[in-house]
Coordinates of C-alpha atoms in Angstrom, one line a residue:
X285 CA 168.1 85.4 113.7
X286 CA 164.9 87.7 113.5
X287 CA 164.3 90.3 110.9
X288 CA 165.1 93.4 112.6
X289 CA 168.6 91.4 113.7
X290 CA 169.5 90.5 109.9
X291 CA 169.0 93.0 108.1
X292 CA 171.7 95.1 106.6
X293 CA 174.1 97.0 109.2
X294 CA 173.5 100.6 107.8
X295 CA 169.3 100.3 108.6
X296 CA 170.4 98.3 112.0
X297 CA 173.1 100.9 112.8
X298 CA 170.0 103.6 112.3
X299 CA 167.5 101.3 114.5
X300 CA 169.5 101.0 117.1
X301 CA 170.5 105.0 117.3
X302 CA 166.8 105.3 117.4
X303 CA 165.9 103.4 120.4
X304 CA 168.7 104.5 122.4
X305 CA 167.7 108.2 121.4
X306 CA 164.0 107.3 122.1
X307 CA 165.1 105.7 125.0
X308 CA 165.7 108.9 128.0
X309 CA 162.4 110.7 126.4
X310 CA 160.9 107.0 127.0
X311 CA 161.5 106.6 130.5
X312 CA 160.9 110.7 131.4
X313 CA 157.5 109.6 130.1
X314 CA 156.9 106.5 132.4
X315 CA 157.9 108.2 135.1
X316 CA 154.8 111.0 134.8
X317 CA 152.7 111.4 137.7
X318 CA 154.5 108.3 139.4
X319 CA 154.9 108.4 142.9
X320 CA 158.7 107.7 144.7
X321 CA 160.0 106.2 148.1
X322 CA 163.5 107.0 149.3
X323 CA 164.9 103.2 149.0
X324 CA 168.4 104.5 147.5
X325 CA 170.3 107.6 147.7
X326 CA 169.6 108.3 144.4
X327 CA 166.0 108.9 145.3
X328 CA 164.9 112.5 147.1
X329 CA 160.6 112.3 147.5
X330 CA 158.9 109.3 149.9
X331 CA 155.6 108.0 148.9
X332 CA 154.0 104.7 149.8
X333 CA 152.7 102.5 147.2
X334 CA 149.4 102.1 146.8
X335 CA 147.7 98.5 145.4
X336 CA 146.1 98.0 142.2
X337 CA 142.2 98.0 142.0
X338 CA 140.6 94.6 142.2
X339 CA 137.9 95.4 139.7
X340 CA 141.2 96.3 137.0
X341 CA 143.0 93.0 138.5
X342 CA 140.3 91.1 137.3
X343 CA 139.3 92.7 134.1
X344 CA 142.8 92.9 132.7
X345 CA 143.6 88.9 134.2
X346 CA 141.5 87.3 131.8
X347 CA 143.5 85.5 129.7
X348 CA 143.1 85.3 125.7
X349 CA 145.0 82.5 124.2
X350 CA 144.1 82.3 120.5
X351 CA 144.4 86.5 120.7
X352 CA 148.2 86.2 122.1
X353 CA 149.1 83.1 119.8
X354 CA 147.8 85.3 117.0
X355 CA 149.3 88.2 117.8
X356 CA 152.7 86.2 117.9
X357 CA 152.1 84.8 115.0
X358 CA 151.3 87.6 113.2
X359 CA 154.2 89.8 114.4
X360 CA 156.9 86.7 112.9
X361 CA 155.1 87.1 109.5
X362 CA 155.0 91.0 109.4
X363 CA 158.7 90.6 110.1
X364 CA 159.2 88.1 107.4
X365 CA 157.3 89.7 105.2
X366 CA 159.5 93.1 106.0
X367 CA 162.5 91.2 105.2
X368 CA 161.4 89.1 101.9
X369 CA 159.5 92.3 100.3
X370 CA 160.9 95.2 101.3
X371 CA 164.8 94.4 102.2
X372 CA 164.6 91.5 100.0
X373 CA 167.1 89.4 102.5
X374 CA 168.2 86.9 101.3
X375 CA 167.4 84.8 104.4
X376 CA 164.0 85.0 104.2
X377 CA 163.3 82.9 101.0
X378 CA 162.3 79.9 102.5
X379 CA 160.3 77.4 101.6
X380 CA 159.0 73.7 102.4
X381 CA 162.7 72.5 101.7
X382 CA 164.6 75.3 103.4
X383 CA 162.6 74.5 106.7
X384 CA 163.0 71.1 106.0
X385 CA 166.8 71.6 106.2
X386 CA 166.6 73.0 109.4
X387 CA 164.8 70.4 111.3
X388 CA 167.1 68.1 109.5
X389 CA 170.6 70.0 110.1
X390 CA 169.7 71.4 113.6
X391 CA 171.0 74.1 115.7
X392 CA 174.3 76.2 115.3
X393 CA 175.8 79.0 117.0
X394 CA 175.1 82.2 114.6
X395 CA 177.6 84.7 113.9
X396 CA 175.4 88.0 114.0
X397 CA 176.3 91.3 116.0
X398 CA 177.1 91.2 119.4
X399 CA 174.4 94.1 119.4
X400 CA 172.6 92.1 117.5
X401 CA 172.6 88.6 119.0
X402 CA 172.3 90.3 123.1
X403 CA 169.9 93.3 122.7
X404 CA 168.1 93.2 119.3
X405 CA 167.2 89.9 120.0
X406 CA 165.9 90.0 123.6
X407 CA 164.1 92.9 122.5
X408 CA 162.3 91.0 119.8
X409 CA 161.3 88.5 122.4
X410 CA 160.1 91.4 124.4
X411 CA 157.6 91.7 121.9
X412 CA 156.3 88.2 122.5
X413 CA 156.8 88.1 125.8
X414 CA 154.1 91.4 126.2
X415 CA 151.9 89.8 123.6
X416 CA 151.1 87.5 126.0
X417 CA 151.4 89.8 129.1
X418 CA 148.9 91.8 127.1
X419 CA 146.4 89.2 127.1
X420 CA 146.4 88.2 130.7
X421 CA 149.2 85.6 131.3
X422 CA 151.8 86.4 134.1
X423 CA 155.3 86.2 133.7
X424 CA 156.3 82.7 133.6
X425 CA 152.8 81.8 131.0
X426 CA 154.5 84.8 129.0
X427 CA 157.9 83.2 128.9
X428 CA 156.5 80.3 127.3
X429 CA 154.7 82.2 124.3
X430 CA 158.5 84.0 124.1
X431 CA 159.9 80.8 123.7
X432 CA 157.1 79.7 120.8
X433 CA 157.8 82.7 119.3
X434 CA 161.6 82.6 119.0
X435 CA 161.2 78.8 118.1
X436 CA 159.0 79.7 115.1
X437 CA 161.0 82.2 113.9
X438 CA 164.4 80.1 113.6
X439 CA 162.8 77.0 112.5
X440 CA 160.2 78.3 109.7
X441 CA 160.9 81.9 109.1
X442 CA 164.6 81.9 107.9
X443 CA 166.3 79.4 105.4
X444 CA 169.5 80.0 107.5
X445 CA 170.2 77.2 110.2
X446 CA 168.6 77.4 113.3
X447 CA 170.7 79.2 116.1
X448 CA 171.7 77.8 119.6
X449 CA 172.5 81.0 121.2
X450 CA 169.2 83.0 119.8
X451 CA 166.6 80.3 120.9
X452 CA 168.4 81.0 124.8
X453 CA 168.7 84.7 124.6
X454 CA 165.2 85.9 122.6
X455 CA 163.2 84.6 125.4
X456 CA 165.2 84.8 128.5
X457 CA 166.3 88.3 127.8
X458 CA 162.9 89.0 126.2
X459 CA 161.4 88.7 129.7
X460 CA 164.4 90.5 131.5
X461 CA 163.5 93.4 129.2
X462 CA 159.8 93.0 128.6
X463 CA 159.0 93.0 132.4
X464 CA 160.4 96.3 133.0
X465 CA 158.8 97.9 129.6
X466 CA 155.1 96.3 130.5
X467 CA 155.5 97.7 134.3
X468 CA 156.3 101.1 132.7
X469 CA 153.7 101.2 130.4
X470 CA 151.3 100.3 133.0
X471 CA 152.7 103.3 134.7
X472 CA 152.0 105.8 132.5
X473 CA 148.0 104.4 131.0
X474 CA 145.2 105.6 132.4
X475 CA 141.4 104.1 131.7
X476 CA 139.5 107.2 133.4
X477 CA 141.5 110.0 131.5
X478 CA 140.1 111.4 128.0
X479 CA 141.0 114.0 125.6
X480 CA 144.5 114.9 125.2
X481 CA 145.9 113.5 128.2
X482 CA 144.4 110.1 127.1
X483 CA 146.3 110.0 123.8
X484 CA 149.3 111.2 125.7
X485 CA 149.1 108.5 127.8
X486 CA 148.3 105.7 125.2
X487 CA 151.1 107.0 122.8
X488 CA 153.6 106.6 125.7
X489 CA 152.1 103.2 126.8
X490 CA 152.6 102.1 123.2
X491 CA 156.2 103.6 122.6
X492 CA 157.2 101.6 126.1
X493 CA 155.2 98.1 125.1
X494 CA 154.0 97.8 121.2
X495 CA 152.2 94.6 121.9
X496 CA 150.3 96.0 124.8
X497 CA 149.4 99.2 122.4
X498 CA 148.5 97.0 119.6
X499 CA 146.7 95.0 121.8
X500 CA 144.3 98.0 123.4
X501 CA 143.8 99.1 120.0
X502 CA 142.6 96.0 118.5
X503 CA 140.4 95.4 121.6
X504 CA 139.3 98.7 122.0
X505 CA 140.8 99.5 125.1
X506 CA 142.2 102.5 124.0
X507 CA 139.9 104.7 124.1
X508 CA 137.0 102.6 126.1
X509 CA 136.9 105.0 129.5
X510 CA 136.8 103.1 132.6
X511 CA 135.7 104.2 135.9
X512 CA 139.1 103.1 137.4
X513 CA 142.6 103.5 136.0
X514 CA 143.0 100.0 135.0
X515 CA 146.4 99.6 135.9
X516 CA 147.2 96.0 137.3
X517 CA 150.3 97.1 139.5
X518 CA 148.2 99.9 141.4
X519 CA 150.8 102.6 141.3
X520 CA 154.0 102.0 142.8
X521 CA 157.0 102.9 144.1
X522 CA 159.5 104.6 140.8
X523 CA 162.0 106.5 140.9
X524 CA 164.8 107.6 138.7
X525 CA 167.9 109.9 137.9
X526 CA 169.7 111.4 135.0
X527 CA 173.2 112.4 134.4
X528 CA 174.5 114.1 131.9
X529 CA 178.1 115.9 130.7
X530 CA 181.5 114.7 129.3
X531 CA 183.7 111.5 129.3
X532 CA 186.9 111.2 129.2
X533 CA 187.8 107.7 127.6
X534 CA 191.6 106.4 127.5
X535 CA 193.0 102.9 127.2
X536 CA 196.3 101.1 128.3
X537 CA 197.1 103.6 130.2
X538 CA 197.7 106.6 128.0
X539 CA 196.0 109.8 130.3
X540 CA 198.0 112.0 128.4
X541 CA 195.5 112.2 124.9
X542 CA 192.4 110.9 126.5
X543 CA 189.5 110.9 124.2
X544 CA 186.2 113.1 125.1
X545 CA 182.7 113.6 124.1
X546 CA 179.2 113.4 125.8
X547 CA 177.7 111.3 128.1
X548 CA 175.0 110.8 130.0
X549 CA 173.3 107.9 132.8
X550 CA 169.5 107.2 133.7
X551 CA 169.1 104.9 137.0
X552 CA 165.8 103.5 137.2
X553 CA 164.2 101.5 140.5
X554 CA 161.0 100.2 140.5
X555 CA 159.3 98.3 143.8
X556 CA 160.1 97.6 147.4
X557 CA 163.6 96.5 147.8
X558 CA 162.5 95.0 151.3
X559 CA 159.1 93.9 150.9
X560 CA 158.8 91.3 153.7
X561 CA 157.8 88.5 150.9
X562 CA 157.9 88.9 147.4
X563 CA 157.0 85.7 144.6
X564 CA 155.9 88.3 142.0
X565 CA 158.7 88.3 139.3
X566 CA 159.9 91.7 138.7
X567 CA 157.8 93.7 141.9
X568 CA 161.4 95.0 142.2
X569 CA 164.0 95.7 139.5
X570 CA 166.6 98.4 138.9
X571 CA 167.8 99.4 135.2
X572 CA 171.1 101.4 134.7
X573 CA 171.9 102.9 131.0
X574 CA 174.4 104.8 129.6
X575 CA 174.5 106.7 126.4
X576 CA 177.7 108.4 125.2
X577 CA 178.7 110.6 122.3
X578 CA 181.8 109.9 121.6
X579 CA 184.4 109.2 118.6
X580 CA 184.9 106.2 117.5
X581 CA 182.7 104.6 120.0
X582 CA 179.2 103.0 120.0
X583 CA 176.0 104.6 121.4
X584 CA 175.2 102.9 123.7
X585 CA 178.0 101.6 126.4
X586 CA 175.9 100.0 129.2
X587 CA 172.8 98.5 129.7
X588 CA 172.0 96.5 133.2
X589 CA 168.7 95.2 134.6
X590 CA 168.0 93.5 137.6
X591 CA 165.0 92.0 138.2
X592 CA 164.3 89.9 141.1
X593 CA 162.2 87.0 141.0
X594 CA 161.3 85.9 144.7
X595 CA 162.4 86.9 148.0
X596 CA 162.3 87.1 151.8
X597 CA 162.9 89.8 154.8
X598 CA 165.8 88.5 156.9
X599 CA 166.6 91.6 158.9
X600 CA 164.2 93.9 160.2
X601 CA 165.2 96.0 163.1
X602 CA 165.3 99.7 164.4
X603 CA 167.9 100.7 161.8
X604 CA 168.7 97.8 159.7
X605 CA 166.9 96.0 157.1
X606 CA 168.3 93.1 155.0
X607 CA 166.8 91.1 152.1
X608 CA 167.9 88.3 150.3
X609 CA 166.0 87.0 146.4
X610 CA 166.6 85.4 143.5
X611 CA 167.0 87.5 140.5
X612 CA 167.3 87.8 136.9
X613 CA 170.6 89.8 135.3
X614 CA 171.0 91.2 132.1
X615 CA 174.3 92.8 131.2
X616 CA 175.5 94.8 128.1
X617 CA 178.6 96.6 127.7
X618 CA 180.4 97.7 124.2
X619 CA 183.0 99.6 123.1
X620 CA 184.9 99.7 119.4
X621 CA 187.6 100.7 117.6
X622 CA 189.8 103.3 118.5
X623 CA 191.8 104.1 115.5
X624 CA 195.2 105.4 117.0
X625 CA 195.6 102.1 118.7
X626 CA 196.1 99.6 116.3
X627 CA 192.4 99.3 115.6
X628 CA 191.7 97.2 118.8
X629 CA 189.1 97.2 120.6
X630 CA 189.0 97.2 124.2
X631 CA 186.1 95.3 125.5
X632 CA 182.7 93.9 124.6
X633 CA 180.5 91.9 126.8
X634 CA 176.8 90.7 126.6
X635 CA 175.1 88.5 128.9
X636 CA 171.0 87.8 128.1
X637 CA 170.9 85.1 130.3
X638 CA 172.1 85.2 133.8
X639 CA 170.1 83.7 137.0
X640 CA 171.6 84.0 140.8
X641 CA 171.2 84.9 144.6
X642 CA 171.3 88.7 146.1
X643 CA 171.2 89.9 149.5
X644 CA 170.6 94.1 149.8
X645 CA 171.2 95.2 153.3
X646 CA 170.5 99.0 154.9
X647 CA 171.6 100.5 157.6
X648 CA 170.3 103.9 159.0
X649 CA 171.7 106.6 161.4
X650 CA 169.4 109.1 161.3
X651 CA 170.5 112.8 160.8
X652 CA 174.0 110.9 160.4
X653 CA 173.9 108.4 157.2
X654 CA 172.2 105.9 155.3
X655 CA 173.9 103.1 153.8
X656 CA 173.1 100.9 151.1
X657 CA 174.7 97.7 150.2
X658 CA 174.1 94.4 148.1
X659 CA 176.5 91.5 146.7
X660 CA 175.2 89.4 143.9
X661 CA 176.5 85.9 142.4
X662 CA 175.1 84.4 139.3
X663 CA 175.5 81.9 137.1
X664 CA 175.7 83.0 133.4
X665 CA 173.5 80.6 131.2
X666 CA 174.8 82.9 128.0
X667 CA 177.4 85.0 127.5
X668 CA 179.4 86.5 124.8
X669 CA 183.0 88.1 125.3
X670 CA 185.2 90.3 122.7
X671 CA 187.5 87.8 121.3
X672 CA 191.2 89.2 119.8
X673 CA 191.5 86.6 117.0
X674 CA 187.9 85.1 115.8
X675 CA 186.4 87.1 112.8
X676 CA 183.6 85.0 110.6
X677 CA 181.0 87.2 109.4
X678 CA 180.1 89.6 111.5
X679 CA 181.2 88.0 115.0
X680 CA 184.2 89.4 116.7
X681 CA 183.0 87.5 120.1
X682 CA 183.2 84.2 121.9
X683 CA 180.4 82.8 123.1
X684 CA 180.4 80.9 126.6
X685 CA 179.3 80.2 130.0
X686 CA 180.1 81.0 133.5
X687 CA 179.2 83.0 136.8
X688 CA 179.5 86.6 138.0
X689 CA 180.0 88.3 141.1
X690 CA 178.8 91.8 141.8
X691 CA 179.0 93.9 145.1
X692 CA 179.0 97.5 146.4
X693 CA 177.5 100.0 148.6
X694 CA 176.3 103.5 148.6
X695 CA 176.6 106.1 151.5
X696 CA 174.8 109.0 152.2
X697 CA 175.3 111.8 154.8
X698 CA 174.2 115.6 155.2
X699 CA 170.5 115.1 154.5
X700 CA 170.7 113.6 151.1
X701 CA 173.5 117.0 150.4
X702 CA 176.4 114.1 149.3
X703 CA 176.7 110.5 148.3
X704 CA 179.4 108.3 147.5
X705 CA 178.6 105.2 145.7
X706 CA 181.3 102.1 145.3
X707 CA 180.9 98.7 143.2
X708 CA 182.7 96.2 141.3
X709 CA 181.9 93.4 138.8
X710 CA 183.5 90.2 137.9
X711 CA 182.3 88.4 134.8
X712 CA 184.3 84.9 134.1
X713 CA 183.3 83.3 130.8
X714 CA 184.4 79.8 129.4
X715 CA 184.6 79.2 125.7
X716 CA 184.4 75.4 125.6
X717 CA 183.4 74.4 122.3
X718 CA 186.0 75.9 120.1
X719 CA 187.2 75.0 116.7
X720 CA 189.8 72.4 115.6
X721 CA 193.8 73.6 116.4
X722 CA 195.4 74.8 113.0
X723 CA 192.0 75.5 111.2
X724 CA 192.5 78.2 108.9
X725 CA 188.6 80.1 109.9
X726 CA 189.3 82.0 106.6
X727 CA 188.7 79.2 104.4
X728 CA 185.2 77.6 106.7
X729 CA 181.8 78.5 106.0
X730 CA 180.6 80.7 108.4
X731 CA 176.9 79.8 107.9
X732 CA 177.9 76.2 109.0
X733 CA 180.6 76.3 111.1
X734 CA 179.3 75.7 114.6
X735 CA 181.4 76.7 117.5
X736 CA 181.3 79.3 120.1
X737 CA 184.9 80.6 119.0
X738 CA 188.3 80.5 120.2
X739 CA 188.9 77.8 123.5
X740 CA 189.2 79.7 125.9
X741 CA 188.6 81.6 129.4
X742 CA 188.3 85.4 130.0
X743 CA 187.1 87.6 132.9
X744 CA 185.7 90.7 132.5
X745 CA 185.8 93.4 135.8
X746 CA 184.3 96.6 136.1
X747 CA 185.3 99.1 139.0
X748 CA 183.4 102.0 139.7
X749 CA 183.3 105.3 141.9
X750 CA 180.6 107.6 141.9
X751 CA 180.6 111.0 144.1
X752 CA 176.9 112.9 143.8
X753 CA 177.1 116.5 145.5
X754 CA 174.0 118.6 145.8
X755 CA 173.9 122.0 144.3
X756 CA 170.2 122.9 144.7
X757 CA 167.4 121.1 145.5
X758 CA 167.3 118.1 143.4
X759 CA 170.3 118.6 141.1
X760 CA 173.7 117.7 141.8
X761 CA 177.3 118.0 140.9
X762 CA 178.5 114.1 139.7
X763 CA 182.3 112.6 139.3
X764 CA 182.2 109.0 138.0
X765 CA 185.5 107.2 137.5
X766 CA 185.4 103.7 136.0
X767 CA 187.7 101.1 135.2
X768 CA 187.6 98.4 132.8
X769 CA 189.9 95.4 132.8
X770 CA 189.5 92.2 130.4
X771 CA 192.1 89.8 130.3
X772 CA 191.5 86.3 127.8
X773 CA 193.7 82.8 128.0
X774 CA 193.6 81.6 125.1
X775 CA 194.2 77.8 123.8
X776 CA 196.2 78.6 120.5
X777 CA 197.5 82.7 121.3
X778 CA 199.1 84.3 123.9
X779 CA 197.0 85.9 126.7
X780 CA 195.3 89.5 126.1
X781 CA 194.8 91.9 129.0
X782 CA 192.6 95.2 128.2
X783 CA 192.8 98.0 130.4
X784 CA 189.9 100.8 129.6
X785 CA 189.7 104.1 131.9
X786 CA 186.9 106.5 131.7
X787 CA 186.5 109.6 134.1
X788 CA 182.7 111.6 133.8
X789 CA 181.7 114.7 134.9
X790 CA 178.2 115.7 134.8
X791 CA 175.0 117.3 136.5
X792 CA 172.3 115.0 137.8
X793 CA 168.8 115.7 138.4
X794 CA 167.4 113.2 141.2
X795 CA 163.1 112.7 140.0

């Protein structure tokens, strides 16, 4: 329950529309001067990586505890101090008695956003997570300042009950997305540039990792030119697309008044999917965003990242190559209302915390195809899934745990001139801890009711078909047709089964 997560919907409504806004220009930028290798079809340029610096490996490791605790620190009171002067929240009037109460009373599982609860919140422990990072500590030391940070903040900073759900998702999903945003911004800065390109580069660095921006500027770093580039991930292998036209959105079936606005899809990979040995967390991820602009819906529809954590080359010959890693998952999807149905809304899903096994495989027949395949099955540690009945507060979700399965494969023939990409996910969520039969949920306290929401067990599956066509050089022609299909067995209602279709058309430039 962090500042930017409780404060009142109108100003989050307008901070999320931001970063989502922010959040093409953001990643255009990262990828500036950043060399590509042809690891997916989606990818048109081969370069090879090149290793970081040793001298910059060893000036940037040293690590700065008090400076990263401080800088922690310090960001949960400017927060609280946001949210008790300025927005005058009514959470954040604690006090020795209020934090008392906490300790005493323990934790709950909040009723905030599902926005709110499975992005703003892992981005918040971004922000810790890359205070550390920032200050020398790799990824799993930087976990465990996320996890002081996040435990500060729901047991000091808020005279609300401390939350179950946020102390998982602000630090797990805080790394899932910090990892990415740090390796971008190290991307982008540049210790031997000066003048305008300099403040170019540091602006973007900062708009990409705050803390690591706040951090050079306290430190000097900024502006202190350097005979290398100081980037501690040398510069590798990035590569990304963006798609952009009209959706057509319809549910239950009804093609005949489909609903249409705009759309559009960045694909991001970053690293060597087949590096013969990897135990560098995140030396290979992939994120996937879309952004839509249509009626009645919300900005941003789907946000994925993959990040994997270790792996190991098992198939290395002429043609074929085959890897198989641990990785980390985070999964956002969301749709709302759609006023000439009843006011239902289709589907919601957000998963900050999901941990499994992948194996990618290719297969290349040169002047003939390449193809590009990968299955995925994780265990989800947290989860939340649209429920049809519980409303307390703002929550219109169940929380729960489970597993996922993911799987597809991408071919492409002519030279890179067509593609055809197929995958499908299955999300299964388990609501266990639900609340009492025959409570009436109208007449509890929703700042002390403590359950995950209705008993039950959904799945949640996504099937999509992506066609890419070139029309010149590195633009393309792109038809996308997706399907999503929810279906929730409920304890004390009848079963729900959603049904979502959405058909995109759009031009995709290939970086």
């Amino acid at each position: 329950m962090l500042s930017i997560m409780t404060m009142n919907p109108e100003i989050e409504i307008k901070i999320r529309r931001l970063i989502f806004i922010l959040l093409p220009a953001i990643l255009v930028i990262a990828s500036f001067r950043a060399p590509v290798r042809a690891q997916m079809p989606i990818k048109y340029n081969m370069s090879h990586q090149t290793d970081p610096d040793s001298v910059d490996v060893a000036y940037y490791g040293h690590k700065h505890f008090w400076r990263a605790s401080a800088e922690v620190v310090g960001l949960n009171l400017g927060l609280w101090a946001f949210d008790r002067y300025v927005q005058h929240g009514d959470w954040s009037y604690i006090s020795f008695k209020t934090i008392r109460e906490n300790f005493k009373h323990g934790f709950i599982w909040d009723n905030d956003l599902l926005g709110t609860n499975t992005f703003l919140h892992p981005y918040n422990g971004n922000l810790y997570f890359n205070a550390a990072r920032a200050n020398g500590f790799n990824f799993w030391q930087s976990e465990l300042f996320a996890i002081g940070g996040s435990a500060m903040w729901e047991l000091f900073m808020e005279r609300e009950y401390p939350s179950t759900n946020d102390i998982i998702a602000t630090p797990v999903g805080g790394a899932a997305i910090g990892e990415p945003l740090f390796r971008a911004s190290d991307a982008v800065l540049d210790d031997s540039s000066t003048g305008w390109e300099r403040v170019g580069r540091e602006v973007a660095g900062f708009l990409l990792s705050p803390m690591r921006g706040i951090n050079r500027i306290v430190t000097g770093q900024a502006w202190r030119r350097r005979t290398t580039s100081g980037r501690v991930f040398g510069r590798p292998s990035f590569a990304m697309q963006a798609s952009l036209g009209f959706k057509m959105m319809e549910v239950q079936g009804r093609m005949r008044k489909p609903f249409v606005g705009a759309s559009m899809q960045i694909d991001l990979e970053y690293g060597d999917r087949f590096e013969a040995r990897s135990t560098k967390p995140y030396d290979y991820f992939t994120v996937k965003a879309e952004l839509q602009g249509l009626k009645y819906q919300p900005f941003l529809n789907q946000l994925q990242i993959k990040g994997r954590l270790i792996s190991r080359e098992i198939l290395d010959h002429k043609n074929s190559s085959g890897s198989i890693g641990l990785y980390q998952n985070f999964d956002f999807y969301d749709s709302d209302t759609i006023n000439t149905l009843g006011n239902k809304v289709p589907y919601k899903l957000g998963i900050p915390a999901s941990l499994g096994a992948g194996f990618l495989f290719r297969d290349i027949e040169r002047r003939r195809y390449v193809l590009d395949a990968y299955v995925h099955a994780n265990a989800i540690l947290l989860g939340g899934i649209l429920s049809d009945h519980y409303r307390e507060d703002d929550r219109n979700y169940n929380w729960g745990q489970g597993f996922s399965l993911k799987g597809g494969f991408n071919i492409t023939w002519g030279r890179h001139r067509a593609s055809l990409q197929v995958m499908n996910e299955f999300y299964y969520l388990w609501t266990w801890k639900g609340y009492k039969q025959g409570i009436d949920l109208s007449k509890e306290d929703f700042h002390t009711l403590n359950v995950m929401g209705d008993k039950s067990a959904a799945y949640f599956n996504v099937t999509e078909v992506r066609f890419d066509y070139r029309v010149w050089r590195h633009l393309y022609g792109t038809l996308v047709f997706k399907n999503q299909v929810r279906n929730t067995k409920y304890r004390d209602y009848p079963d729900v089964v959603s049904s979502t279709m959405d058909l995109r058309l759009m031009a995709t430039y290939k970086f």
